[in-house]
PDB file of C-alpha atoms in Angstrom:
ATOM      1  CA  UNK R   1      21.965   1.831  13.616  1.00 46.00           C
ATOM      2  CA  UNK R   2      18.946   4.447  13.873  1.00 43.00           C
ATOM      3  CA  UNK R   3      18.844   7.414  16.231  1.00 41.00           C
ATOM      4  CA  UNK R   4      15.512   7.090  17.871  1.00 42.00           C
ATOM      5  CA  UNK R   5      13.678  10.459  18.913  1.00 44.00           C
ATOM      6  CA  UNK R   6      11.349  11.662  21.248  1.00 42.00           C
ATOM      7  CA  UNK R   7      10.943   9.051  24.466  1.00 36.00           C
ATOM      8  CA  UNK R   8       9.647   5.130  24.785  1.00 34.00           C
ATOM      9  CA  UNK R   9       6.689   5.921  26.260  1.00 37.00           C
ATOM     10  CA  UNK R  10       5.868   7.782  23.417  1.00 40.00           C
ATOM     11  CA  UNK R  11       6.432   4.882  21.216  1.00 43.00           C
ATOM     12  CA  UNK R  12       3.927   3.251  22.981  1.00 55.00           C
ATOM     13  CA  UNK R  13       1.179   4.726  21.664  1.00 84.00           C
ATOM     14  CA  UNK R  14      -0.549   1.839  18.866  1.00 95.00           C
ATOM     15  CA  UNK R  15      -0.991   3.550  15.358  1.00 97.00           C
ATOM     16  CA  UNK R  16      -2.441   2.038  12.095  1.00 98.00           C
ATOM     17  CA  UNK R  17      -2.749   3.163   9.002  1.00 98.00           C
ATOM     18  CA  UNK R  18      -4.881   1.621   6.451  1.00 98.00           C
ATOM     19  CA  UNK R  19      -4.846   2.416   2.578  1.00 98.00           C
ATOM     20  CA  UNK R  20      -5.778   0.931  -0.719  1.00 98.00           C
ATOM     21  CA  UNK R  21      -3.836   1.889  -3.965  1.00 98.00           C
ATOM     22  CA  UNK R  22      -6.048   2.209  -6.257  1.00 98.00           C
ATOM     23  CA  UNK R  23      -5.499   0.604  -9.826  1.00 97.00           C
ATOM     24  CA  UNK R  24      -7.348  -1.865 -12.081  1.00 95.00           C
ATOM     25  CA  UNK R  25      -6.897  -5.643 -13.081  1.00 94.00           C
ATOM     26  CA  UNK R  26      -4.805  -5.108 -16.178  1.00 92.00           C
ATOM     27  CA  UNK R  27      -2.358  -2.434 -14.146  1.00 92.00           C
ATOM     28  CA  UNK R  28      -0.759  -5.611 -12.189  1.00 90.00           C
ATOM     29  CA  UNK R  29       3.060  -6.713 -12.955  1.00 85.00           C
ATOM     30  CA  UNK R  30       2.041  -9.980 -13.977  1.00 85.00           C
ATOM     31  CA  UNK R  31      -0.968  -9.061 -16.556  1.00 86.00           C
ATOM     32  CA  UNK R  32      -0.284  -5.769 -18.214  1.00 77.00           C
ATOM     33  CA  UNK R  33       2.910  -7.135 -20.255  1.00 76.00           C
ATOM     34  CA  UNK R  34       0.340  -9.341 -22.005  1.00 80.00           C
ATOM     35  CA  UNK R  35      -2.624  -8.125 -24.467  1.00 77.00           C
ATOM     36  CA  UNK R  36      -5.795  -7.644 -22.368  1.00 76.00           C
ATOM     37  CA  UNK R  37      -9.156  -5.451 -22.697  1.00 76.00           C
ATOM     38  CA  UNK R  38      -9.702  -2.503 -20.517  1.00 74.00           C
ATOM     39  CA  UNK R  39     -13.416  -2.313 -20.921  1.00 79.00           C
ATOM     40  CA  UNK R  40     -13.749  -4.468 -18.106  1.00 88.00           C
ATOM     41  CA  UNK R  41     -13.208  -3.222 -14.463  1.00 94.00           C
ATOM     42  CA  UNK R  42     -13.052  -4.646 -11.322  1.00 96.00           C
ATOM     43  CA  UNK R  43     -13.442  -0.794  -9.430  1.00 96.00           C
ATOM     44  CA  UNK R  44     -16.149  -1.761  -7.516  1.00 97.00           C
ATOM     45  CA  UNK R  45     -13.362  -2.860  -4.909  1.00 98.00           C
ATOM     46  CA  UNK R  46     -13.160   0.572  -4.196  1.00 98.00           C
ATOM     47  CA  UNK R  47     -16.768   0.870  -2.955  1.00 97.00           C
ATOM     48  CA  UNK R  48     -17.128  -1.809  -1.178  1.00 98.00           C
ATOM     49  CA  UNK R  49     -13.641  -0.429   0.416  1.00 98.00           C
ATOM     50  CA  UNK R  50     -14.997   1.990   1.387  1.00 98.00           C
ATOM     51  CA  UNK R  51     -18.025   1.132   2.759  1.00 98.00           C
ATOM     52  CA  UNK R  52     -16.337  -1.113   5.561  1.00 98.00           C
ATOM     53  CA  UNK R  53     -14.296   1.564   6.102  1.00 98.00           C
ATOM     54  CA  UNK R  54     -17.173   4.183   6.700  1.00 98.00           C
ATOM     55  CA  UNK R  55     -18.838   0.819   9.383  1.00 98.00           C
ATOM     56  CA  UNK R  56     -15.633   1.354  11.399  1.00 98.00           C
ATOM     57  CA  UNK R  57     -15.352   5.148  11.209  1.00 98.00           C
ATOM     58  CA  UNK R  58     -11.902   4.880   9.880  1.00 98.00           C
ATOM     59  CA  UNK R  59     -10.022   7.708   7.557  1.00 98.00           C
ATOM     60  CA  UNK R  60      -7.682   5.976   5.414  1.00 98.00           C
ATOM     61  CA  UNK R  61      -4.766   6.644   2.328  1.00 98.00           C
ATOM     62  CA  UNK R  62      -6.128   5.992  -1.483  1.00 98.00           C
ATOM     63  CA  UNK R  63      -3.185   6.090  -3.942  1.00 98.00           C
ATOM     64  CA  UNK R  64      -4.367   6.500  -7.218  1.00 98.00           C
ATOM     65  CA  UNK R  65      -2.755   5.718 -10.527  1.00 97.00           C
ATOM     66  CA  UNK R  66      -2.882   8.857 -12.842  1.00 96.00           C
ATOM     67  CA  UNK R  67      -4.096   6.992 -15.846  1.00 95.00           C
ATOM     68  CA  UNK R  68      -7.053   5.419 -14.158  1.00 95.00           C
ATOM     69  CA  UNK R  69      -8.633   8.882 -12.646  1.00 96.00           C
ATOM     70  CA  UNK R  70     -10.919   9.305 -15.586  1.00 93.00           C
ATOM     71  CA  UNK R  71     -12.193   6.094 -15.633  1.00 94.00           C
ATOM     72  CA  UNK R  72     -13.019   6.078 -12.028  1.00 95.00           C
ATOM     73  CA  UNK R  73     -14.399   9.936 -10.981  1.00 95.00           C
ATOM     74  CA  UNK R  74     -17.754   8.988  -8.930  1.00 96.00           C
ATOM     75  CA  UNK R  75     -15.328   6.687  -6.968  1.00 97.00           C
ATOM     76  CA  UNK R  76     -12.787   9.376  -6.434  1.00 97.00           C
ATOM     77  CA  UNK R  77     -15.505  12.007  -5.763  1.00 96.00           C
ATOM     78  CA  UNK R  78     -16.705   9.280  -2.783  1.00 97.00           C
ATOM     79  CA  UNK R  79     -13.179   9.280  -1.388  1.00 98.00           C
ATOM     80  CA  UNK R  80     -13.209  12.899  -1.318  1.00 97.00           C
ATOM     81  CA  UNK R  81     -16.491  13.380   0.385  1.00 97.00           C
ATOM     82  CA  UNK R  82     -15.410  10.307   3.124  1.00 97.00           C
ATOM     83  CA  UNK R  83     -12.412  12.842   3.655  1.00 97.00           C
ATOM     84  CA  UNK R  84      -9.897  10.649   2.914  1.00 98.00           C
ATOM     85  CA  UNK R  85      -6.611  11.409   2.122  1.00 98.00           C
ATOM     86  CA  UNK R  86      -5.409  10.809  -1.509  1.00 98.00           C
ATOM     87  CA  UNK R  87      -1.916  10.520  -2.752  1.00 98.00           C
ATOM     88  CA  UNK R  88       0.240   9.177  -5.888  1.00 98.00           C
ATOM     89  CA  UNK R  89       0.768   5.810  -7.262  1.00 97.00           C
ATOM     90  CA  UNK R  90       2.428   6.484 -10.331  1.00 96.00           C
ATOM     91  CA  UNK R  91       0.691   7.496 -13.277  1.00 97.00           C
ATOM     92  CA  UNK R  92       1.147   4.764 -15.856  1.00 93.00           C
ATOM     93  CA  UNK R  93       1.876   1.860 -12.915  1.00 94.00           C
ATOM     94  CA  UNK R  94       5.203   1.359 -13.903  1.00 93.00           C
ATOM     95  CA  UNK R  95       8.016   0.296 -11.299  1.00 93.00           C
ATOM     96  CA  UNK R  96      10.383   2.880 -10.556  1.00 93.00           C
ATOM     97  CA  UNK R  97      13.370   1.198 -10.744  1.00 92.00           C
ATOM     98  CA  UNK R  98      12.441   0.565 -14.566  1.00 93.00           C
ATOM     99  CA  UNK R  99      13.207   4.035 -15.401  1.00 95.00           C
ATOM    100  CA  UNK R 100      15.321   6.182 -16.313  1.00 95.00           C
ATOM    101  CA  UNK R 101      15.061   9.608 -13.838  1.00 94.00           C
ATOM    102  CA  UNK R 102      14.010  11.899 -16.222  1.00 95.00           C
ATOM    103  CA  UNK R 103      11.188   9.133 -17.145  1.00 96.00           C
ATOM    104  CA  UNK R 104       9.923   8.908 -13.237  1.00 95.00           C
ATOM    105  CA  UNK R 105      10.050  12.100 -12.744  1.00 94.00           C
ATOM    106  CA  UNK R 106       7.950  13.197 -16.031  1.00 95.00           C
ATOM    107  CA  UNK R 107       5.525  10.482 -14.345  1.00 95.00           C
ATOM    108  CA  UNK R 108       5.353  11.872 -10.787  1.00 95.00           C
ATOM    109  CA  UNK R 109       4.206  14.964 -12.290  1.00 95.00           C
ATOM    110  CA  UNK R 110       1.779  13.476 -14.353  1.00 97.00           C
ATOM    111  CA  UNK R 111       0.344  11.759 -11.812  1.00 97.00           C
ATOM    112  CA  UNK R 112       0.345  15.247  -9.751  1.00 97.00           C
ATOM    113  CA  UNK R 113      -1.425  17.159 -12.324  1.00 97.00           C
ATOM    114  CA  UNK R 114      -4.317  14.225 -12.727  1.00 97.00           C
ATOM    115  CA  UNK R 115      -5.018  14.922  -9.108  1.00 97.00           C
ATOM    116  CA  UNK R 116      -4.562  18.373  -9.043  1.00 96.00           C
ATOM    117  CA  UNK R 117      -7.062  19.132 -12.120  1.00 95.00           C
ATOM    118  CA  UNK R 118      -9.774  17.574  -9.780  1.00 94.00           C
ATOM    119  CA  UNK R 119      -8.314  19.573  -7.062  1.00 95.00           C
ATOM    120  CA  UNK R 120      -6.662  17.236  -4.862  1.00 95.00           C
ATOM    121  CA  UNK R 121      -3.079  18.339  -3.434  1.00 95.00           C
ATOM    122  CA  UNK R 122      -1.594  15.312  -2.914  1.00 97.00           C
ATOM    123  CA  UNK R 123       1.356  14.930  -0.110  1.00 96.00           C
ATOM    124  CA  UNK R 124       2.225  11.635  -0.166  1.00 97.00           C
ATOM    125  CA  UNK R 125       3.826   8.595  -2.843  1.00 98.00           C
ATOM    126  CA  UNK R 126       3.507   4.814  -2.716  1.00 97.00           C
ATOM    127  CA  UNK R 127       6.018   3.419  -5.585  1.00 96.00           C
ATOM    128  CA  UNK R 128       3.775   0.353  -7.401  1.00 94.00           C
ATOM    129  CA  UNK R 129       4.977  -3.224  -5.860  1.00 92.00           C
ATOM    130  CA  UNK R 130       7.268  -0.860  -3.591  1.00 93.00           C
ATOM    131  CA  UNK R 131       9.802  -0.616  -5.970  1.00 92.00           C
ATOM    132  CA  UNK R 132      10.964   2.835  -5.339  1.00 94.00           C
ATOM    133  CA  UNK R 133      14.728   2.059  -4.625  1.00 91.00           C
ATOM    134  CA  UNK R 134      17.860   4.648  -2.796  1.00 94.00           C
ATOM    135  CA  UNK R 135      18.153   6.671  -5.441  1.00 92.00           C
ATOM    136  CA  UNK R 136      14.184   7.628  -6.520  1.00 94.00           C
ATOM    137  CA  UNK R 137      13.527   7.637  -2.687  1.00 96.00           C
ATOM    138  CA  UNK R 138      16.170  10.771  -2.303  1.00 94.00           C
ATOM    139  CA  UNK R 139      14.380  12.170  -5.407  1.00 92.00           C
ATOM    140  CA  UNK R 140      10.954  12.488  -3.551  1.00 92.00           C
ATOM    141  CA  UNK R 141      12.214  13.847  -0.127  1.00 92.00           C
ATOM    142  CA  UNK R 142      14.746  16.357  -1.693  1.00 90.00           C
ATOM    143  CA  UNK R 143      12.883  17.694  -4.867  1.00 88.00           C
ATOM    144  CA  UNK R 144       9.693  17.461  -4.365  1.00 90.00           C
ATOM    145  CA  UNK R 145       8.383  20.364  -1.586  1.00 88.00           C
ATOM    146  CA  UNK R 146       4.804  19.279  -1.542  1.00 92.00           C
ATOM    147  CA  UNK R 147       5.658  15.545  -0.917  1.00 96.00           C
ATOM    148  CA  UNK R 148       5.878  15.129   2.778  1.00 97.00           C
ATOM    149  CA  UNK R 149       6.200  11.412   3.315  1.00 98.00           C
ATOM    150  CA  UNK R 150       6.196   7.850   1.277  1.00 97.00           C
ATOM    151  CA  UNK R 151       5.189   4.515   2.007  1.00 97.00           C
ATOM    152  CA  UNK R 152       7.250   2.128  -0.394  1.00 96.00           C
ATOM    153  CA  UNK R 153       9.380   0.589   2.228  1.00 94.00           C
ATOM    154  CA  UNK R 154       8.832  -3.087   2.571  1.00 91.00           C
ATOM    155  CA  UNK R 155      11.555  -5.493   4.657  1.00 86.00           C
ATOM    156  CA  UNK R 156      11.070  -8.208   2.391  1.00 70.00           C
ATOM    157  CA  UNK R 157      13.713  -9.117   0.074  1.00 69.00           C
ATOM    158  CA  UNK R 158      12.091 -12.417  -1.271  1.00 65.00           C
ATOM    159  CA  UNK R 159       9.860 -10.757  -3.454  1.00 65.00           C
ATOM    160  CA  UNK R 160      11.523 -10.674  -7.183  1.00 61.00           C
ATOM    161  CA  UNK R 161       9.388  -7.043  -7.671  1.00 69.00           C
ATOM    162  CA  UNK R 162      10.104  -5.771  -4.627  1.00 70.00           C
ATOM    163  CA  UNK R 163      13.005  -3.092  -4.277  1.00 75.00           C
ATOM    164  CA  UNK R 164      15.072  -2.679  -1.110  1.00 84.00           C
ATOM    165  CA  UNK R 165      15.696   1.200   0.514  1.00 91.00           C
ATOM    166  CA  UNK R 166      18.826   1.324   2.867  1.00 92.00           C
ATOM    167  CA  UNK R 167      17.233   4.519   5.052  1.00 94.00           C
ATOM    168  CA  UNK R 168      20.670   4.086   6.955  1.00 94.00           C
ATOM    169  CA  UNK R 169      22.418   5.473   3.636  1.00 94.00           C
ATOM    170  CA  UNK R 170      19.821   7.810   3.071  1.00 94.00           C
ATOM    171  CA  UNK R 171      20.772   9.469   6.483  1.00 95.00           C
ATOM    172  CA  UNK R 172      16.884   9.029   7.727  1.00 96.00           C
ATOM    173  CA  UNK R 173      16.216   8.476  11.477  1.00 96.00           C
ATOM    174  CA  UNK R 174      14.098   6.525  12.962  1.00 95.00           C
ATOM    175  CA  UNK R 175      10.927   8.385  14.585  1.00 94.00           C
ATOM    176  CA  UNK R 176       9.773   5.311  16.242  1.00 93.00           C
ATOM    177  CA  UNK R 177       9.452   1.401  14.719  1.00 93.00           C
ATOM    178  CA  UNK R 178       8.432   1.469  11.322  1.00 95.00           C
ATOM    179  CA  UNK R 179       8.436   5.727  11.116  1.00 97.00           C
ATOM    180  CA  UNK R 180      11.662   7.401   9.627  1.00 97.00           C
ATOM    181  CA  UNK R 181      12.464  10.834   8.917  1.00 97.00           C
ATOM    182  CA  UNK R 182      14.661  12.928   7.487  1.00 96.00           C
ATOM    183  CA  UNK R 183      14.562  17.176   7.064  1.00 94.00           C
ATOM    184  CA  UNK R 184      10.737  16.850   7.943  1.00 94.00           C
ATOM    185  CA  UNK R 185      10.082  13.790   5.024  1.00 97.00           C
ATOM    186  CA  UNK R 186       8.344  10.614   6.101  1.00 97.00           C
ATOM    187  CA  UNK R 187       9.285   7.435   5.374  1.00 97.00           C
ATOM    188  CA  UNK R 188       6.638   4.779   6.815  1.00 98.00           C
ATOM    189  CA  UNK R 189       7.418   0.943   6.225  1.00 96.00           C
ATOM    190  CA  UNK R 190       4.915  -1.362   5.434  1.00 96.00           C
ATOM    191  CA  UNK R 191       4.517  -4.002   7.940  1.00 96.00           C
ATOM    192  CA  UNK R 192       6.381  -7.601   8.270  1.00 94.00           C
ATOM    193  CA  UNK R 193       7.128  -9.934  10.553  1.00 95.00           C
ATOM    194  CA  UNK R 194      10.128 -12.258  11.186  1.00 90.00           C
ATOM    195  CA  UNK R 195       9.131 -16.194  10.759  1.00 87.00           C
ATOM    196  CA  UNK R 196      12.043 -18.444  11.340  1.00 84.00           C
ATOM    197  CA  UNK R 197      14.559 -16.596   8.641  1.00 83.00           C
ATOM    198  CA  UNK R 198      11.960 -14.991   6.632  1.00 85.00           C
ATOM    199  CA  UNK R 199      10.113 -11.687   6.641  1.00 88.00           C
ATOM    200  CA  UNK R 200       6.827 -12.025   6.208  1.00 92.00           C
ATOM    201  CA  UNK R 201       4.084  -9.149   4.967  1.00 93.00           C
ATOM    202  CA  UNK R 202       0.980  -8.845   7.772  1.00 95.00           C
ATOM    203  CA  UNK R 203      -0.244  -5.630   6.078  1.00 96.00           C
ATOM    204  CA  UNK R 204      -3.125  -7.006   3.730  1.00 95.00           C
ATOM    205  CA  UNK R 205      -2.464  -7.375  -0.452  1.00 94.00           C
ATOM    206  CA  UNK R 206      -2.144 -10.529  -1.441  1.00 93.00           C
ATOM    207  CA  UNK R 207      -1.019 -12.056   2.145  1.00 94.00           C
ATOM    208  CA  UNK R 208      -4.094 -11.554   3.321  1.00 97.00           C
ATOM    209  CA  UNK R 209      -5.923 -13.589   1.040  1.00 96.00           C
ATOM    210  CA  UNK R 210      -3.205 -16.147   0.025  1.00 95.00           C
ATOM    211  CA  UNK R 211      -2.256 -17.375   3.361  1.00 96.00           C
ATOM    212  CA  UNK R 212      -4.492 -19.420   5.417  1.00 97.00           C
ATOM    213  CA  UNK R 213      -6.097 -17.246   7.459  1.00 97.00           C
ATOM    214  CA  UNK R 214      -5.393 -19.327  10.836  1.00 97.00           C
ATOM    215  CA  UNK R 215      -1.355 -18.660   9.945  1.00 96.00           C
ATOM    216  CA  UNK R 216      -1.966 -14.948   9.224  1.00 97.00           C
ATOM    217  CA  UNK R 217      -4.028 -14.426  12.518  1.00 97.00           C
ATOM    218  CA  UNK R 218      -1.119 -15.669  14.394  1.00 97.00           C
ATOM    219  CA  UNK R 219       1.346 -13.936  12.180  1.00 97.00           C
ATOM    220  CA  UNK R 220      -0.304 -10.809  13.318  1.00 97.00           C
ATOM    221  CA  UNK R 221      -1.488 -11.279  16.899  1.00 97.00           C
ATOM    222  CA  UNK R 222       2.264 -11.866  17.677  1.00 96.00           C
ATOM    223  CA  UNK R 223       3.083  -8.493  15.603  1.00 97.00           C
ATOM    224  CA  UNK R 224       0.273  -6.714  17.070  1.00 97.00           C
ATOM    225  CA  UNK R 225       1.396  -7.682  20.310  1.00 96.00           C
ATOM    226  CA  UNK R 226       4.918  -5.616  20.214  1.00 94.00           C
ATOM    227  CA  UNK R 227       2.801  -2.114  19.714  1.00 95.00           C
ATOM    228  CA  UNK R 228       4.735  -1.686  16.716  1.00 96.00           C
ATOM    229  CA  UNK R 229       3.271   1.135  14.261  1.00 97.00           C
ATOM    230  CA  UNK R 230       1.198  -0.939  11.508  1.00 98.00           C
ATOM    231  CA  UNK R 231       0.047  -0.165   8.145  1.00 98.00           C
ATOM    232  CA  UNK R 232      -2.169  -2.480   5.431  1.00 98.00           C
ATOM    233  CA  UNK R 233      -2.910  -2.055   1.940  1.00 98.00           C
ATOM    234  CA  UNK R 234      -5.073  -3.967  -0.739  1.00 98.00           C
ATOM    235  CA  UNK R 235      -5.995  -3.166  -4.243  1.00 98.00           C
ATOM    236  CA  UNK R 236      -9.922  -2.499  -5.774  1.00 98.00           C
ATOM    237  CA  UNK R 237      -9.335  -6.302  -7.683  1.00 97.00           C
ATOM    238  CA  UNK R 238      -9.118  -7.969  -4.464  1.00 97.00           C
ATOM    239  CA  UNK R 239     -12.735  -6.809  -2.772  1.00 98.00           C
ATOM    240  CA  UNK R 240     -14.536  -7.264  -6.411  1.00 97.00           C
ATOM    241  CA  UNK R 241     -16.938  -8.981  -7.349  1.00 93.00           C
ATOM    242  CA  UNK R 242     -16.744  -9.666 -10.963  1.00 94.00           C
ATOM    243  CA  UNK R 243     -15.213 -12.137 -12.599  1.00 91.00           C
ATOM    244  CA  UNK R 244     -12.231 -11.558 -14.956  1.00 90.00           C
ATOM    245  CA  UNK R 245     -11.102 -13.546 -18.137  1.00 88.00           C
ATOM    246  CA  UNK R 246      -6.991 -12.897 -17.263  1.00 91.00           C
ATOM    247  CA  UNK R 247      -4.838 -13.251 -20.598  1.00 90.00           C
ATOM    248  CA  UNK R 248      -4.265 -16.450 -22.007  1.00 91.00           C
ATOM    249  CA  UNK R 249      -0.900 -16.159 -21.827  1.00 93.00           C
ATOM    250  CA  UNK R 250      -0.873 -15.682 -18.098  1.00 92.00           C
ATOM    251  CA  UNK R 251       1.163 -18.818 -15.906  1.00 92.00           C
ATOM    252  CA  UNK R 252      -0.860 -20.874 -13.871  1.00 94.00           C
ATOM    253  CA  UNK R 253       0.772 -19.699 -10.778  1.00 92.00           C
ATOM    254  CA  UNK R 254       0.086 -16.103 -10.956  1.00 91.00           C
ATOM    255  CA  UNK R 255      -3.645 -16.798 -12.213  1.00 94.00           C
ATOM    256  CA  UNK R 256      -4.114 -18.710  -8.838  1.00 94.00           C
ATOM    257  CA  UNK R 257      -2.714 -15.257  -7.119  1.00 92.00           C
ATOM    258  CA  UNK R 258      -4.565 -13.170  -8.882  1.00 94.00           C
ATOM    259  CA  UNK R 259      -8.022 -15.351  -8.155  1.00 94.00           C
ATOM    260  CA  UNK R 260      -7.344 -16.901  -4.643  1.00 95.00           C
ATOM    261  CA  UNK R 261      -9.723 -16.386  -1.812  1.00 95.00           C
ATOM    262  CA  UNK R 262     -10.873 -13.455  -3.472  1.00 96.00           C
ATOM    263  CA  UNK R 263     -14.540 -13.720  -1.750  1.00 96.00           C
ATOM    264  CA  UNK R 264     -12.943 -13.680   1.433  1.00 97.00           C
ATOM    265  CA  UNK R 265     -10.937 -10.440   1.099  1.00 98.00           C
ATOM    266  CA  UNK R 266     -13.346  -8.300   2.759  1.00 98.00           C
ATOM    267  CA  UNK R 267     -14.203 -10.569   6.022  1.00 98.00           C
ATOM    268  CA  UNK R 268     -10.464 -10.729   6.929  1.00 98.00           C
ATOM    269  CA  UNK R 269      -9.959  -6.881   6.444  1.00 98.00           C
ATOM    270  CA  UNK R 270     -13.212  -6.592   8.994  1.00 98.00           C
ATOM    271  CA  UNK R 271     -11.352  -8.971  11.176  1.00 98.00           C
ATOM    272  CA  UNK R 272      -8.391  -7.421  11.115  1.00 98.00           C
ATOM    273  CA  UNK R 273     -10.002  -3.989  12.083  1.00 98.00           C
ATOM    274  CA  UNK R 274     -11.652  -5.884  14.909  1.00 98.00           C
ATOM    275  CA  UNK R 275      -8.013  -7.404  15.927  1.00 98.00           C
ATOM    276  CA  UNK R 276      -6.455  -4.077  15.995  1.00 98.00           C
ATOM    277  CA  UNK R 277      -9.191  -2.436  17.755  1.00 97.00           C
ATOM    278  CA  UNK R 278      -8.864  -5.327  20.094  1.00 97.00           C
ATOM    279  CA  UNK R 279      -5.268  -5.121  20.761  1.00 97.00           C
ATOM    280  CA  UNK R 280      -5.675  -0.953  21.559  1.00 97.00           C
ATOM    281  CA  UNK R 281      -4.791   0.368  18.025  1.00 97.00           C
ATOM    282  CA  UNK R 282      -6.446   3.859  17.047  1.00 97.00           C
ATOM    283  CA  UNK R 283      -6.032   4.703  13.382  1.00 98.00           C
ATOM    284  CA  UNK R 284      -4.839   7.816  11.261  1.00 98.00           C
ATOM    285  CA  UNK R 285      -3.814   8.569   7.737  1.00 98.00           C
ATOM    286  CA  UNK R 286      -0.275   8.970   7.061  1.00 98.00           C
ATOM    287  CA  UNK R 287      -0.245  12.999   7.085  1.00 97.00           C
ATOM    288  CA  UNK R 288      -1.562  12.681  10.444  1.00 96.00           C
ATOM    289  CA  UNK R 289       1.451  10.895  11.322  1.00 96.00           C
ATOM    290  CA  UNK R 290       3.828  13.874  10.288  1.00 93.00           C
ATOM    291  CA  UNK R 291       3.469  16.334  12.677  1.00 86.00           C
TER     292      UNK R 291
END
């Protein structure tokens, strides 16, 4: 149902995107309903981040939750001086679609002024666990000048915390695969692939360390394969090294997420790089993508 713009040939061209949002341990769905201790922090994910992104000579997106910017400044100084680009994440980590507007709103501009006050302008959103929604979606690209694209689109409607956008509705067009626009506002969907009748993520997080890695090298290779514009994401937890004592209160199921394969996080983002680089990808950040 999307107009496409501009020719095929120029869809062609492989793009990538990579990008961590950066929160802590506690800030996850699953954890931060129950009593925990914020003393400990697993924000050495972010170094180690980006020093594998420095081997590979890749710029990529950091969205940072407002609340966690003083706890983390040498690490956000390091971002800056990489020149990567920085954006919002929220500023208390809450899902969108659990406020009211007046409460998300309040929150995008906290999260604006945390970043401005160490003078960052940020341009771009990712709602946490993508849960951003029609209505909060139309918030960003009407009302919000400096804001010129978002990246909380996910084609997965398994996930209970994930949120569904209908771009159709929203009168955006589609730029290429996986790039949508409207009035000059980006929308950039994060990478899936179709598996029998299921969607399944390719773009890093928890996929990347959860499913064997045999089943998400083929997962990707045959995504990789169609050229389609590709973005991946993890979180600082995921590349750290320390060990965490997760609330007692936390279900077996979501302890084994939260602790799975964790030592291997950082070899299969190398590999990945290596994939893409193999299958003709060059990489940008998103505001690159804009113009």
């Amino acid at each position: 149902n999307y107009i496409y713009l501009g020719k095929m040939e120029e869809n062609l061209c492989k793009k990538a995107v990579f990008s961590m949002d950066v929160e802590d341990w506690f800030h996850l769905e699953y954890i931060n309903d129950y009593e925990h201790s914020s003393e400990m922090s697993m924000k050495d994910g972010i170094q180690k981040y980006l020093n594998l992104l420095s081997k590979y000579d890749i710029r990529a997106n950091f969205f940072i939750v407002g609340n966690f910017v003083q706890y983390c400044p040498e690490e956000i100084q390091s971002i800056i001086e990489a020149h990567h680009e920085i954006g919002l994440h929220s500023f208390n980590h809450e899902r969108p679609i659990t406020l009211s507007e007046k409460s998300f709103l309040d929150d995008l501009k906290l999260n604006i002024q945390a970043l401005e006050n160490l003078g960052i302008t940020p341009k771009g959103y990712r709602a946490p666990c993508f849960a951003l929604g029609n209505s909060f979606l139309n918030l960003l690209a009407r009302d919000f000048k400096q804001l010129i694209f978002d990246s909380s689109f996910i084609n997965q409607k398994e996930h209970p915390l994930y949120t569904p956008i209908n771009l159709d509705k929203l009168e955006f067009v589609k730029r290429e695969e996986g790039i949508f626009e409207r009035n000059g506002f980006l929308e950039f969907e994060v990478s899936t692939i179709k598996f029998f009748k299921f969607n399944i993520p390719i773009s890093g997080g928890g996929y990347i360390r959860i499913l064997p890695w045999f089943v998400y090298k083929f997962l990707l290779k045959k995504y990789l394969n169609t050229g389609k514009f590709y973005t991946f994401y993890i979180h600082p937890f995921e590349l750290s090294i320390k060990k965490i004592s997760l609330p007692k209160e936390v279900s077996i199921l979501n302890r084994f997420r939260f602790h799975y394969n964790r030592k291997k996080t950082y070899k299969r983002i190398e590999k990945t790089i290596c994939l893409l680089k193999r299958y003709g990808y060059s990489f940008h950040t998103f505001s690159e993508l804009t113009t």
